Every structure is written in structure tokens, then in C-alpha cells.
Coordinates of C-alpha atoms in Angstrom, one line a residue:
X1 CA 9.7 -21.0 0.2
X2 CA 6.9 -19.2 2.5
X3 CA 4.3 -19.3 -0.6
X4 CA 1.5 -19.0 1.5
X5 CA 2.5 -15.4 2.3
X6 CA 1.3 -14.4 -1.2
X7 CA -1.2 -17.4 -1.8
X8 CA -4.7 -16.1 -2.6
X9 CA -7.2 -16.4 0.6
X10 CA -10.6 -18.1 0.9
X11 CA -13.8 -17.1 1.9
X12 CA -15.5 -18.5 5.2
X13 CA -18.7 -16.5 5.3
X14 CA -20.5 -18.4 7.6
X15 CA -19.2 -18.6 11.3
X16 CA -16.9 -22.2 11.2
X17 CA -16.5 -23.4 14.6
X18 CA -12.9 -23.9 16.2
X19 CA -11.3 -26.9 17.8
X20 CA -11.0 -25.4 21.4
X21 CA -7.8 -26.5 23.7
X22 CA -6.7 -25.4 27.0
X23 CA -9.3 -22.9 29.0
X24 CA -11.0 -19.4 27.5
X25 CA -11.5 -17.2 30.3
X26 CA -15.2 -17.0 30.5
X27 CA -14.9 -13.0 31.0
X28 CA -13.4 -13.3 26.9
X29 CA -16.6 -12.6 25.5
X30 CA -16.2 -10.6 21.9
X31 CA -15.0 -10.7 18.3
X32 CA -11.0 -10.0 17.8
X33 CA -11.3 -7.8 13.9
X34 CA -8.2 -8.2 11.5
X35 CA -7.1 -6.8 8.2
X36 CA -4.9 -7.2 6.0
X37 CA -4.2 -8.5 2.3
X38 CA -5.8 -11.6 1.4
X39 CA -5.8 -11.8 -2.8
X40 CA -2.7 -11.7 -5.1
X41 CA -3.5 -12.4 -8.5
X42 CA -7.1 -12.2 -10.1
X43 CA -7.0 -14.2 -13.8
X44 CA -3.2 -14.0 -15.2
X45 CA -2.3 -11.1 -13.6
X46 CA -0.5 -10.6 -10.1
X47 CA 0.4 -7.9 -7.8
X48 CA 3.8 -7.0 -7.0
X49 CA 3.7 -5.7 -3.3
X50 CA 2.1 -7.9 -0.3
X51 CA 0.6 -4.9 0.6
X52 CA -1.4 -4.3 -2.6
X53 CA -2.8 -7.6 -2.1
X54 CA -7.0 -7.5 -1.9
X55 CA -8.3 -6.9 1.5
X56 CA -9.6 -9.5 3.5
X57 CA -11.5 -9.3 6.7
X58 CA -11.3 -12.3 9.1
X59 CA -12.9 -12.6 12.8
X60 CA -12.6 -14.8 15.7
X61 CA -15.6 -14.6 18.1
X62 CA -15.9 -15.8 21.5
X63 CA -18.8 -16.9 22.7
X64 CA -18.7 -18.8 26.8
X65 CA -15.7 -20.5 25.9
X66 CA -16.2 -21.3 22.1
X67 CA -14.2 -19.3 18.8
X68 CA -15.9 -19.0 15.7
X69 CA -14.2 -18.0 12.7
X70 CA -15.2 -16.3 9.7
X71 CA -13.7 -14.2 6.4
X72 CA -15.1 -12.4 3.7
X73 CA -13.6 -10.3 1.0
X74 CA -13.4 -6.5 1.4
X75 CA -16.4 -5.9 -1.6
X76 CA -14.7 -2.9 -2.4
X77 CA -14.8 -1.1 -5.7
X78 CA -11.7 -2.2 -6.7
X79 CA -12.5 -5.5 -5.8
X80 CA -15.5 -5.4 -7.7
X81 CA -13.7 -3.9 -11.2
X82 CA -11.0 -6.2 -10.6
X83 CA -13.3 -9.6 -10.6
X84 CA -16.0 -8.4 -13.1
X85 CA -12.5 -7.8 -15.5
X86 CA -10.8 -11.1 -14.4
X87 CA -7.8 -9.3 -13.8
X88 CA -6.0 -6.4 -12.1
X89 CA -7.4 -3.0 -13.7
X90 CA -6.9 -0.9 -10.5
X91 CA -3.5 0.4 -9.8
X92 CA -2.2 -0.1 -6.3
X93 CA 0.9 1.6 -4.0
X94 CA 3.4 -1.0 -5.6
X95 CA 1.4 -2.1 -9.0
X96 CA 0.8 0.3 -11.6
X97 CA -1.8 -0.6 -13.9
X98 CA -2.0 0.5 -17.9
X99 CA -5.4 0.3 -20.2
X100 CA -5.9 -2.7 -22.5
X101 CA -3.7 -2.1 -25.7
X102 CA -6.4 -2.8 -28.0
X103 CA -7.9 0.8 -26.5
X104 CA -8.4 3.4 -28.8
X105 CA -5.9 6.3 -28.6
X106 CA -8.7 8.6 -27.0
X107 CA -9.6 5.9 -24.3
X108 CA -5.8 5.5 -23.7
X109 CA -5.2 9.6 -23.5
X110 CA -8.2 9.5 -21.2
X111 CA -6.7 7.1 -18.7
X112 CA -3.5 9.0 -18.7
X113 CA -5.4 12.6 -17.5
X114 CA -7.4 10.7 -15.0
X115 CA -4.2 9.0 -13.6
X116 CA -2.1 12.4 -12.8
X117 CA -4.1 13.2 -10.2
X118 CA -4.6 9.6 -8.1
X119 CA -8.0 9.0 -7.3
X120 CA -6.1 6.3 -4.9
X121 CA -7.9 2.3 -4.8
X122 CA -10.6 1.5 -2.2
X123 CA -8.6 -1.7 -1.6
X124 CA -8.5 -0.9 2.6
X125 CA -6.4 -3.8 3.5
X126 CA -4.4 -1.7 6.8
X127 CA -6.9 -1.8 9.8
X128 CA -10.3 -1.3 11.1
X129 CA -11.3 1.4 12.5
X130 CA -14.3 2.8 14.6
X131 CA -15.9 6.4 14.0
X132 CA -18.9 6.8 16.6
X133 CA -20.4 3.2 16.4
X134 CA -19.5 2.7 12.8
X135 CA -16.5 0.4 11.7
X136 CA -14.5 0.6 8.9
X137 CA -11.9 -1.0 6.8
X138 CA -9.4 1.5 6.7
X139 CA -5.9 2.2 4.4
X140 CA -4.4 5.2 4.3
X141 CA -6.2 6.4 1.2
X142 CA -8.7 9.2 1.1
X143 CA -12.2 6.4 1.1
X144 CA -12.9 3.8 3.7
X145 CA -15.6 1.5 3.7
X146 CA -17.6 1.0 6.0
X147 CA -18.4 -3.3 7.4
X148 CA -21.0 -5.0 9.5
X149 CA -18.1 -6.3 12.9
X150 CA -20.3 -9.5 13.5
X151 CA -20.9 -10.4 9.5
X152 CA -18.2 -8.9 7.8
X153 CA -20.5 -7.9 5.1
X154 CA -19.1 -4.6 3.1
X155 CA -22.0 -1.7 3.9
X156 CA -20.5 0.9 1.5
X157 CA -17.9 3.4 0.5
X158 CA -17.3 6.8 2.5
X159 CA -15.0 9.4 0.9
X160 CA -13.5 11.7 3.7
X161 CA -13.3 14.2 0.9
X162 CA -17.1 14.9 1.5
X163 CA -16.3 15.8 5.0
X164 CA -12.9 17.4 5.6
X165 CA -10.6 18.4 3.0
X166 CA -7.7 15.9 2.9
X167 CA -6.3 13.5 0.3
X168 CA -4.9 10.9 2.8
X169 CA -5.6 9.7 6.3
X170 CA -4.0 7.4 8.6
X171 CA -5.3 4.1 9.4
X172 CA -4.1 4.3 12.8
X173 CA -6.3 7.0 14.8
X174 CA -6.5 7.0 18.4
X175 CA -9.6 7.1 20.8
X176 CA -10.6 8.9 24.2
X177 CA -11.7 7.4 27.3
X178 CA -15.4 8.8 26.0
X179 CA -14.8 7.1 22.9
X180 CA -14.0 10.5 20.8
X181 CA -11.9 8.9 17.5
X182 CA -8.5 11.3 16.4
X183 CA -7.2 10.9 13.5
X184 CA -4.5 12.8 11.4
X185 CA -4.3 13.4 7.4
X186 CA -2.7 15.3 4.9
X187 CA -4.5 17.8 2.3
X188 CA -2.3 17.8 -1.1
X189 CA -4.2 18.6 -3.8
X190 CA -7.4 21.3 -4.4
X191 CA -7.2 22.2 -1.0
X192 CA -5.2 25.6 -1.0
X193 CA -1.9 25.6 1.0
X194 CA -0.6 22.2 1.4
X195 CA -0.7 21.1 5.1
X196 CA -1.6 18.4 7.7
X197 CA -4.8 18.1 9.1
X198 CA -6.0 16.8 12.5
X199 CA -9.0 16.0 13.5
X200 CA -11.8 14.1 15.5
X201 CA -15.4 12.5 15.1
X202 CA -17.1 12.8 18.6
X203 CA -18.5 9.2 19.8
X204 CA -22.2 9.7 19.6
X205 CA -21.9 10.7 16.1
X206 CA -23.7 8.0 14.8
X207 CA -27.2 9.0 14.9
X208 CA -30.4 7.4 14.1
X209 CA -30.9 8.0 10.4
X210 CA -27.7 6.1 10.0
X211 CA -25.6 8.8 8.3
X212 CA -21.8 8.8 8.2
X213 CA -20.5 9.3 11.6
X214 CA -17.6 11.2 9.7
X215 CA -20.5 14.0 9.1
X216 CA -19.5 15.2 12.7
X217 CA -16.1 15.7 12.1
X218 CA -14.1 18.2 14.0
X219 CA -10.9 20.0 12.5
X220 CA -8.8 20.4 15.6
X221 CA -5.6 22.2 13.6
X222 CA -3.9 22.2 10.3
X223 CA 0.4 22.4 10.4
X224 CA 1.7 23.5 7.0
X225 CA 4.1 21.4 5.1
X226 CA 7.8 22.5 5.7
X227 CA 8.5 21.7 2.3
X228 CA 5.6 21.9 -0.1
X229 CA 6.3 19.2 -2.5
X230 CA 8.2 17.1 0.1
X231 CA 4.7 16.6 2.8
X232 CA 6.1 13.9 5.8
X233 CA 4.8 10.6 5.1
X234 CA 3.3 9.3 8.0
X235 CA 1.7 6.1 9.3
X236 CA 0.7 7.0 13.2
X237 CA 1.0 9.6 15.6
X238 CA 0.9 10.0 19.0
X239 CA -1.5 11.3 22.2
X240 CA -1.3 12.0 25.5
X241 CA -4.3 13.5 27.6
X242 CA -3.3 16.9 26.7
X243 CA -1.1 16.8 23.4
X244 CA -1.2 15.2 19.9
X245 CA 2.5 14.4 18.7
X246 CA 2.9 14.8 14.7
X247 CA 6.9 13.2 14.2
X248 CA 7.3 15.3 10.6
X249 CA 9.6 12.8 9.1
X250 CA 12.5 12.9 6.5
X251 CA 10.8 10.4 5.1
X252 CA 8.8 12.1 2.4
X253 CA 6.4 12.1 -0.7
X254 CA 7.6 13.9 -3.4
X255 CA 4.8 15.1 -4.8
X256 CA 5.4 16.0 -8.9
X257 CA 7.0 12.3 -8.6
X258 CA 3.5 11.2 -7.5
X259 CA 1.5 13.5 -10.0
X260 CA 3.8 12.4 -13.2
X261 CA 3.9 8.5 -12.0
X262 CA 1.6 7.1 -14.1
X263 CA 3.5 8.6 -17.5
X264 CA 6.9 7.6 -16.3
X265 CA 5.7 4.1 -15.4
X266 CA 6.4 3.9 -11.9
X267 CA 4.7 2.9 -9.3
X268 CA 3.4 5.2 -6.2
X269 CA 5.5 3.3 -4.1
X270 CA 8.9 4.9 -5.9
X271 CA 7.4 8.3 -5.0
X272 CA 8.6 7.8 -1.2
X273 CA 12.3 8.4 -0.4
X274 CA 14.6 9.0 3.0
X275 CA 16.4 11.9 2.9
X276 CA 19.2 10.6 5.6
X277 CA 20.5 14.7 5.8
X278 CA 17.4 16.3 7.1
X279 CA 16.1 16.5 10.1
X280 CA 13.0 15.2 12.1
X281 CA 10.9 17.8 13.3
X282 CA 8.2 17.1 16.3
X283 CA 5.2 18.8 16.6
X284 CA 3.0 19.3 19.9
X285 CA -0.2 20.2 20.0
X286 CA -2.4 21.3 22.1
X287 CA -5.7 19.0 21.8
X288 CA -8.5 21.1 23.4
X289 CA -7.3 24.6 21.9
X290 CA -5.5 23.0 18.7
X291 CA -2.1 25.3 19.2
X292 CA 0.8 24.3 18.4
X293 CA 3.8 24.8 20.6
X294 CA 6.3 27.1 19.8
X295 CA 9.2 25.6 20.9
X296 CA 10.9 23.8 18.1
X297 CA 11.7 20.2 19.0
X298 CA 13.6 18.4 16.5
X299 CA 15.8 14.9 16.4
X300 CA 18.0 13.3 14.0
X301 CA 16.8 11.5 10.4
X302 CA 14.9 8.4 10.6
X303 CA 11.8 6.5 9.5
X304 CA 8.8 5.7 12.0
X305 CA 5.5 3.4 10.8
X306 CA 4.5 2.9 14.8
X307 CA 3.9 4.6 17.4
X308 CA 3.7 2.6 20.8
X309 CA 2.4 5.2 23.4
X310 CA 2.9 8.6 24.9
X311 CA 2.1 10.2 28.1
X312 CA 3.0 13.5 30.3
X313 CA 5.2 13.4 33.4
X314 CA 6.7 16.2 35.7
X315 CA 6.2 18.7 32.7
X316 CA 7.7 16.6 30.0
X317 CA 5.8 14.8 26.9
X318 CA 7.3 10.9 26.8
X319 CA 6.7 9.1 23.5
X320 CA 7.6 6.2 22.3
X321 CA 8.1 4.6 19.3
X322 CA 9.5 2.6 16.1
X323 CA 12.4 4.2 14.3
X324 CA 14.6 2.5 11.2
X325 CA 18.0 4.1 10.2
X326 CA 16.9 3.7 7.0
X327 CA 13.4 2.9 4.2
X328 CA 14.0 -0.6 3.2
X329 CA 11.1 -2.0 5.3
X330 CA 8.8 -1.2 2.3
X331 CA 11.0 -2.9 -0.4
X332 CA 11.5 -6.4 1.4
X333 CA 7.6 -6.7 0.8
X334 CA 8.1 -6.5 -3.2
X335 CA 6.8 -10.0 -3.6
X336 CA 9.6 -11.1 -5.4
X337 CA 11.9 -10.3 -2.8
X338 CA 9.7 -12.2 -0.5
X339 CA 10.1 -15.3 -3.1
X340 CA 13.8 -15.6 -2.0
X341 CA 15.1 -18.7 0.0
X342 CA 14.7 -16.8 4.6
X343 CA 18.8 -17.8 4.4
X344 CA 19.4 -15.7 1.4
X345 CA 16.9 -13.4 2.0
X346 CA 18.2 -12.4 5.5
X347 CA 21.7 -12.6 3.8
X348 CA 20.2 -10.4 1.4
X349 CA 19.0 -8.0 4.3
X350 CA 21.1 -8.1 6.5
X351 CA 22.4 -4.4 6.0
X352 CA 19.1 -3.1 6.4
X353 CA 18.1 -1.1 9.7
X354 CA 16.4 -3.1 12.5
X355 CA 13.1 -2.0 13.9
X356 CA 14.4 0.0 16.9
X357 CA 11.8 0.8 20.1
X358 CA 13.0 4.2 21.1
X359 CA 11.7 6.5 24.0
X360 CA 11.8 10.3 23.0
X361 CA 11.3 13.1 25.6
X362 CA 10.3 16.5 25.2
X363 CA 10.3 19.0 28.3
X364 CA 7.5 21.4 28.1
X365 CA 8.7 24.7 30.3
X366 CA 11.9 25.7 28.7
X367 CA 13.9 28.0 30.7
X368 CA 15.6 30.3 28.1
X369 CA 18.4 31.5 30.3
X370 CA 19.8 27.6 30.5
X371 CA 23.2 27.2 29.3
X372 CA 23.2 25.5 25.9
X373 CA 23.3 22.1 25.2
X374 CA 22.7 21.4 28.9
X375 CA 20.1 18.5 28.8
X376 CA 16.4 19.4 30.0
X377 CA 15.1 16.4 30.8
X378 CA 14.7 16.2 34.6
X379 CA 12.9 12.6 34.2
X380 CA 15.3 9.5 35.9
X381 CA 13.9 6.8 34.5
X382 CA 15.9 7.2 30.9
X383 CA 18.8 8.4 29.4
X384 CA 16.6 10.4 26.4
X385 CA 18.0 14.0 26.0
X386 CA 16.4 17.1 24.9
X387 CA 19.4 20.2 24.9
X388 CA 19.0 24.0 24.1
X389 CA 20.3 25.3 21.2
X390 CA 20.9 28.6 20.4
X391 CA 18.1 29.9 18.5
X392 CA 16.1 28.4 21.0
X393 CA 15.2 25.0 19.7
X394 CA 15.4 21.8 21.6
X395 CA 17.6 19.1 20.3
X396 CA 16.3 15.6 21.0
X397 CA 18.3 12.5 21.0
X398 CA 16.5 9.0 22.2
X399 CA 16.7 6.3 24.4
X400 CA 16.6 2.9 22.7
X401 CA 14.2 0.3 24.7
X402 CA 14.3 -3.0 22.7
X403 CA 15.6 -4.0 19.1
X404 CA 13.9 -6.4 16.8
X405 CA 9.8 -6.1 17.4
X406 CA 7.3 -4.5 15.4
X407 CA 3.5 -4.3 15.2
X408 CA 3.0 -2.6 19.1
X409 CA 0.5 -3.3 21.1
X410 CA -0.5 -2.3 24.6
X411 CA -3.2 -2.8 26.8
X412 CA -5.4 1.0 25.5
X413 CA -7.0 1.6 28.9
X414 CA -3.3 2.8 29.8
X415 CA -3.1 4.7 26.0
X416 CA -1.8 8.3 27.0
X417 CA -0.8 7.6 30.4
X418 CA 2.0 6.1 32.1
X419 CA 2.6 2.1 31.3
X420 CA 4.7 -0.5 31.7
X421 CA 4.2 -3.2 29.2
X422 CA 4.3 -3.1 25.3
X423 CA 3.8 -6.2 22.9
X424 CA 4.7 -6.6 19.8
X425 CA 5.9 -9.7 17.3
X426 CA 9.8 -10.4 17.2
X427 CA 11.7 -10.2 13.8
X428 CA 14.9 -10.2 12.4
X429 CA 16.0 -9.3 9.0
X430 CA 13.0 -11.3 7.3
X431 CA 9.4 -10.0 6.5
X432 CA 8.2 -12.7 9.0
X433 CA 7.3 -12.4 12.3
X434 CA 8.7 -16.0 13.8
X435 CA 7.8 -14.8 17.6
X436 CA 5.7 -12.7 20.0
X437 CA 6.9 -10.7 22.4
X438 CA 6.2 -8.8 25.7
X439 CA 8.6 -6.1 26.5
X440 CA 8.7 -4.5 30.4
X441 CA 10.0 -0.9 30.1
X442 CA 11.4 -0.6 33.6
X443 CA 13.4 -3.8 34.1
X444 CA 14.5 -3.4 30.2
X445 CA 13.4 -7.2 30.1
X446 CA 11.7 -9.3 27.5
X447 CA 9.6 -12.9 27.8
X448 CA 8.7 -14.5 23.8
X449 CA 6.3 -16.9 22.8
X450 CA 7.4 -18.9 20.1
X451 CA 5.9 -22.3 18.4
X452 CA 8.3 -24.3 15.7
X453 CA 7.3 -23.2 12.4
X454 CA 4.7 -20.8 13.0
X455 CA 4.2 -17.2 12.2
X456 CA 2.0 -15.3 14.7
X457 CA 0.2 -12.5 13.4
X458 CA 0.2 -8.5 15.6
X459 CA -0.4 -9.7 19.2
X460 CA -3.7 -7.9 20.5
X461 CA -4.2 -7.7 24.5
X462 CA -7.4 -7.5 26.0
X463 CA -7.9 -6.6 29.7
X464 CA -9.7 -8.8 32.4
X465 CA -12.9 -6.8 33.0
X466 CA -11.8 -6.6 37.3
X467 CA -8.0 -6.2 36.1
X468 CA -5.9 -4.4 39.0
X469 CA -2.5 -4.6 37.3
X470 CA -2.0 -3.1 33.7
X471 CA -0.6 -6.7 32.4
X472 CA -3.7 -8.8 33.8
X473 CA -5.6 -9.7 30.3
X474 CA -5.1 -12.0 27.6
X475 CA -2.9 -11.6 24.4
X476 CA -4.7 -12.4 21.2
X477 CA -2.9 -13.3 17.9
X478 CA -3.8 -15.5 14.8
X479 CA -0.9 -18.1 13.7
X480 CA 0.0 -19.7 10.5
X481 CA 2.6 -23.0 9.9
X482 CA 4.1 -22.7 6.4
X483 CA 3.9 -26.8 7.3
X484 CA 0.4 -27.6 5.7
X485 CA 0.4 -30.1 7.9
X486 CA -0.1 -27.8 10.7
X487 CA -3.3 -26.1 10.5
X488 CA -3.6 -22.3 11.4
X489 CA -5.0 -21.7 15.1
X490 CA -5.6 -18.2 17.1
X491 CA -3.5 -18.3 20.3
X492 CA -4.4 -17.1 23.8
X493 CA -1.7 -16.0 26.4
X494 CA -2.2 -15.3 30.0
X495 CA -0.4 -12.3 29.2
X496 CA 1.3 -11.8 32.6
X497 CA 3.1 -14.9 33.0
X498 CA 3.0 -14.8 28.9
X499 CA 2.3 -18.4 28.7
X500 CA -0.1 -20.3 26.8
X501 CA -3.8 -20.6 28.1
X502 CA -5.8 -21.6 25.1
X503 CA -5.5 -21.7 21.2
X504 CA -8.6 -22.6 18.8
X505 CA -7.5 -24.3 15.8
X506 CA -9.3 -23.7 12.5
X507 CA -10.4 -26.4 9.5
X508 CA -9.5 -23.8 7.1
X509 CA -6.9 -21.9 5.4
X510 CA -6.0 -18.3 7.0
X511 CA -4.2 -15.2 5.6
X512 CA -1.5 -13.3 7.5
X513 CA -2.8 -9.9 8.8
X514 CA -1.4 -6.5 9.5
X515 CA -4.0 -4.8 12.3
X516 CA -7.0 -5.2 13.9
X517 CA -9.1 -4.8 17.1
X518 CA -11.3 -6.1 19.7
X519 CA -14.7 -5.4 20.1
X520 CA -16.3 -6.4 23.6
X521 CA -19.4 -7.9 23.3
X522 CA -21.8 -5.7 25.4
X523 CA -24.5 -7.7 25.9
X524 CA -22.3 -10.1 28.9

């Protein structure tokens, strides 16, 4: 039994120095960032999704060819109620929490009218992010908090409620080559129509006084729900140099399920469900003037967390990214499911939908007098299609790269253009990633890196400060052995010939992560 997935983490607040072996490029000089949930029960009480577990932030930072790890609890104000209570008193996506019975009945009534409307956790366990020059642990909630990169002490709590009006914001925004952050959110409640909101927080908008960079925020557009109690759920998005793509799922929130959880005693998690018949709609739009096109794309049903990258070519928008036939993904992380035997839980799974890489491509000058359901794409490089129907939409049907690889990666300098190369960690009907992968878009090709009984965490690439070729860089990822004999180690790949260069093994225990980044240090 993989225990250690849902084993409560330790703190290592002071940099521990790693056992180096192999060679560090001496150009690697830098901190990789990770998230992800790190605490699972608190007293006698335990959560019941891996990805309610408490956020904890760990860092490897090189230094002329040492690592030095550290990890420190997200000091979040859930994390604080939680420990001062010695238990669980903040309800999560997957755990719903209920006052103390002992309450009076006017203490008890008062939880349940504070509880329709969600004033959603602080527990940001999904990523870090960067607004300006301020970083931030990041969920897809409407507050992030904001961390010191080098200590991974907790600064404070920003609400993006006091800057833009949305309830929930994704934890996967994008940035320019000038350093401008895009993001993308969704405004449900108090905020008028219902709609999603995209926006951007220009680079230099941290300023002296050390205010919120978010105070600069830009709206760029709003796009109104197509269904106002069904809003898209939605994890990413994508960007090319001229376009933001917004994939409006049929996978959906359903929103008077959300509002009446608490009552019903459900969770938030129950709130999200596939809708197989509908459609997915694509939106495109314009990033400097914020219009959106008018040409309805659309595509069949599926679910997307990831996006990989998108770029324009020859008048067409390419995009690609990770689609599932169906929702399961976020029910084999119930922690009881993840208690089962990997034989019976893949026997278990085994029906469910496979991550799928899949390149869709939308051509941007539609000639009208076409004949229908000719394909527009002009592009030779895939077999993607994108027909006219006849009311004038666009009908969009994929072309599938690789099966079985999640948590994407590619080397940014080439986010929203052209590229080559995506990486990404290898799995099969398990909640474990067992391998890393590069994947080479032109030759349809694969190359892995595997160790026996190790799980590598999302593979991060950094690029060789003189690179020439998009591939010349390192991969980053941190790896746990569920044999405690094997202690955990961060591994470093020469990331063109994918094989092992270095790895730095650590005297400690270590969490698996979801996200992250790297943060160059500028002072080499």
C-alpha cells in the first residue's frame, strides 16, 4: 500500500544540504518552487481527498553545484484554525466540515447561513505563481497568499475579490516575454451577470511601498456563461502571441448544487459533473483589444485540466492539450480509493479514460462560400480538422499526439510559439506517476526515464542560458521510493539525450507535489 501518498509531511525550515551525485551544470544556479498537499489528518480527524490535503511548500536551491532543500507549511488561515482546534474545522473541495454538536442551536443555524455562500479555504496547495515580483501559493479559490521564494515563510493573504470581481481563479496563468502575468477566472456570485473574466497584472506592478501587485490588475474581457447555473469548470487555458484560448467545457459546476451543499451534506467536489451530450465550445480572443471572435468553434464533449501550448501558423490557432472521455480523474484521488492494493486499483480503473495529448486547430479566415463540411485546415503537419457547418460554425475534431502522460511541461521561452518538445510524467490507470516522459511532436516519438520503485513528481525544464536548440536544458523533478529504504532525491536530466546527469538525495522525508516553478537566480 503507497501510504506515504497520504502520510502527513515534515517541516525542514532551515536549508538541509543534499548528497550531490553525478555533475550540476554550473549555469543551474536557482531555486525549483513546488506545491502541493503536504498534511492529511490534524488530531483524530482526516481528509478525504489528496487534494484537500494542507499545503506544503518545498524548494531545492542550487547554489555552484550544491542543492539545498527546505519545506515549510503554507501558514494559511485554515492552517492556522485547523491547528489552534487540533482538528479539521475548515471544509475543503472533497471534505465537508459540520460545527461541534455540543453548539448551541443559534451557533449551528449560524454556520449553516455562512456556509451557502462558500467563502472557499485559503488552503493553496495547486501552484505558485508570480504577479509582478510577488509569489504566491495559488489554488483555484478566490484568496492566495502570498510567500517569501528563498524562505518559504507565508507573508499574508490577498483576496482577488478586492481587486477584480471574480469568485474563482485559475492556478495556472500564463506570462509574456516582458513578464506581464494572464490569468482567467469566473465571477458567480454578487457580481451581476454570471461570466468569465480574463485578465492581467503588468510586470512592474510591484512598486516600492510593497502593495499587492494584484492592485494593477487589468480586465482584458468578460465571456458570459452559456448556461447560467452550469459556468465551465476550468483548470488552464491557452495563449498564443495574439489570442487567449478559453475551451468552455461540458464539464460544469452546477451552481444551486454548490449554494445548497452544505445542507444536503455533500461535498463541493459532488457539485462537478460531465455532461457527455453537450458540446465544447472554444473561445478566441483577441489579447490586445479583448474581442472575441465571432466564428463559433466548437468540438465534441470532453474534460481538459492541462493545457500544453498554443501557437499561430499560416492563419490558424494550434493548441494543444489534455482531454479525458470522461470525469473520473478527480474520484481516483478519494483517499480511500487511493488505499486500494495498484493491482486492484488499476483493475478497479481500468474503464476509466486515459489522459489523451490532443492537437486542436482552429483556422482564423473562414471563407463562407466553402462547401460544407470541407475541412479548413490548410496546415500538413496533422490530421486535426476544423469543417463548416451550416450556420456558419466550425466543427473541430483533434489529432491525438501521445496517450498516457499528464502534468505538461515545456521549455516557456517557446510558450506561444511554435515547439517541438513537451514533458510530462507517464501514467496508467493509477493516481501515480511511475515515469517521466519527453514526447517529440514531429517524429510522434517518446524517450522515458524511469527508476525501480520511484514516483517522480511534474518534470520542470530549464533552459541553458546560451541554448541554441529548444531541448538544450535540464529537466527538474523531485522523486519518492515507497521503499523507505530508498530515500527521496531531486533528479536532473540532460534533457536532450533525456538521460541522467545529476540527482541530490535528501536526509529527510518529502511529499509528492502537483506544480511549481523555477526561479533563476539573478545575481549569477
Amino acid at each position: 500500500m503507497l501510504s506515504f501518498f497520504w502520510r502527513n509531511g515534515v517541516e525542514t525550515p532551515e536549508p538541509l544540504k543534499a548528497d550531490v551525485t553525478g555533475s550540476i551544470p554550473p549555469w543551474l544556479q536557482g531555486t525549483l518552487l513546488r506545491n502541493g498537499p503536504g498534511l492529511f489528518s490534524v488530531g483524530n480527524t482526516s481528509y478525504k481527498h489528496w487534494f484537500d490535503g494542507m499545503a506544503l511548500i518545498h524548494s531545492f536551491t542550487f547554489k555552484d553545484g550544491d542543492v539545498f532543500y527546505r519545506s515549510k507549511f503554507l501558514n494559511s488561515e485554515t492552517y492556522k484554525k485547523n491547528i489552534a482546534a487540533n482538528r479539521i474545522i475548515v471544509s475543503e473541495f472533497g471534505t465537508m466540515v459540520y460545527p461541534d454538536p455540543c453548539k448551541n442551536i443559534f451557533s449551528k443555524a449560524f454556520s449553516y447561513l455562512m456556509n451557502a455562500i462558500p467563502d472557499f479555504t485559503d488552503n493553496n496547495l495547486i501552484n505558485i505563481i508570480r504577479y509582478g515580483e510577488d509569489y504566491y501559493a495559488s489554488s483555484e479559490v478566490n484568496y492566495i497568499n502570498q510567500i517569501d521564494p528563498l524562505t518559504l515563510e507565508t507573508l499574508g493573504r490577498t483576496n482577488y475579490r478586492n481587486h477584480i470581481a471574480i469568485n474563482l481563479a485559475t492556478a495556472h496563468p500564463h506570462y509574456d516575454e516582458e513578464g506581464t502575468t494572464y490569468n482567467m477566472g469566473t465571477a458567480i456570485m454578487n457580481f451581476g451577470r454570471p461570466k468569465y473574466v480574463i485578465f492581467k497584472v503588468p510586470t512592474n506592478a510591484t512598486d516600492k511601498e510593497k502593495k499587492p501587485a494584484l492592485r494593477n490588475v487589468e480586465q482584458i474581457c468578460s465571456i458570459p456563461f452559456r448556461s447560467t447555473l452550469y459556468p465551465s469548470y476550468f483548470h488552464s487555458f491557452g495563449m498564443t502571441e495574439n489570442y487567449i484560448i478559453f475551451v468552455e467545457q461540458a464539464f460544469k459546476l452546477d451552481i444551486l448544487k454548490l449554494a445548497t451543499a452544505y445542507f444536503r451534506d455533500v461535498n463541493w467536489g459532488s457539485c462537478l459533473k460531465f455532461d457527455k451530450d453537450d458540446i465544447t465550445l472554444i473561445h478566441l480572443v483577441n489579447r490586445k483589444t479583448g474581442k472575441t471572435a465571432s466564428t463559433k468553434y466548437y468540438a465534441d464533449a470532453f474534460v481538459v485540466f492541462h493545457h500544453i501550448n498554443a501557437y499561430e501558423e499560416d492563419g490558424h490557432v494550434v493548441f494543444d492539450l489534455i482531454t479525458y472521455q470522461d470525469s473520473n480523474l478527480y474520484d481516483m484521488f478519494y483517499i480511500h480509493n487511493m488505499k486500494q492494493d495498484v493491482d486492484k486499483f488499476i483493475e478497479t480503473n481500468k474503464d476509466f479514460s486515459r489522459p489523451t495529448c490532443q492537437r486542436f486547430v482552429l483556422p482564423l479566415i473562414i471563407d463562407k462560400e466553402a462547401p460544407l463540411d470541407t475541412n479548413l485546415v490548410k496546415l500538413q503537419d496533422t490530421t486535426a480538422t476544423a469543417v463548416l457547418k451550416q450556420d456558419g460554425s466550425i466543427y473541430c475534431t483533434p489529432d491525438t499526439i501521445f496517450e498516457g502522460l499528464e502534468l505538461p511541461g515545456i521549455n516557456y521561452k517557446f510558450n506561444s510559439k511554435k515547439y517541438r518538445y513537451f514533458y510530462g510524467t507517464r501514467v496508467d490507470w493509477s493516481p501515480y506517476p511511475s515515469k517521466i516522459a519527453k514526447v517529440d511532436i514531429a517524429t510522434r516519438t517518446h524517450q522515458v526515464w524511469i527508476e525501480e520503485e520511484c514516483y517522480p513528481s511534474e518534470p520542470v525544464f530549464v533552459a541553458s542560458p546560451d541554448a541554441v536548440e529548444e531541448d538544450e536544458g535540464v529537466i527538474l523533478s523531485s522523486v519518492v521510493s515507497f521503499n523507505p529504504q530508498k530515500p527521496p532525491f531531486l533528479v536532473v536530466l540532460d534533457a536532450k539525450s533525456f538521460k541522467e546527469i545529476a540527482r541530490a538525495t535528501i536526509d529527510t522525508a518529502i511529499h509528492m507535489d502537483l506544480h511549481g516553478l523555477f526561479i533563476h537566480d539573478k545575481s549569477t
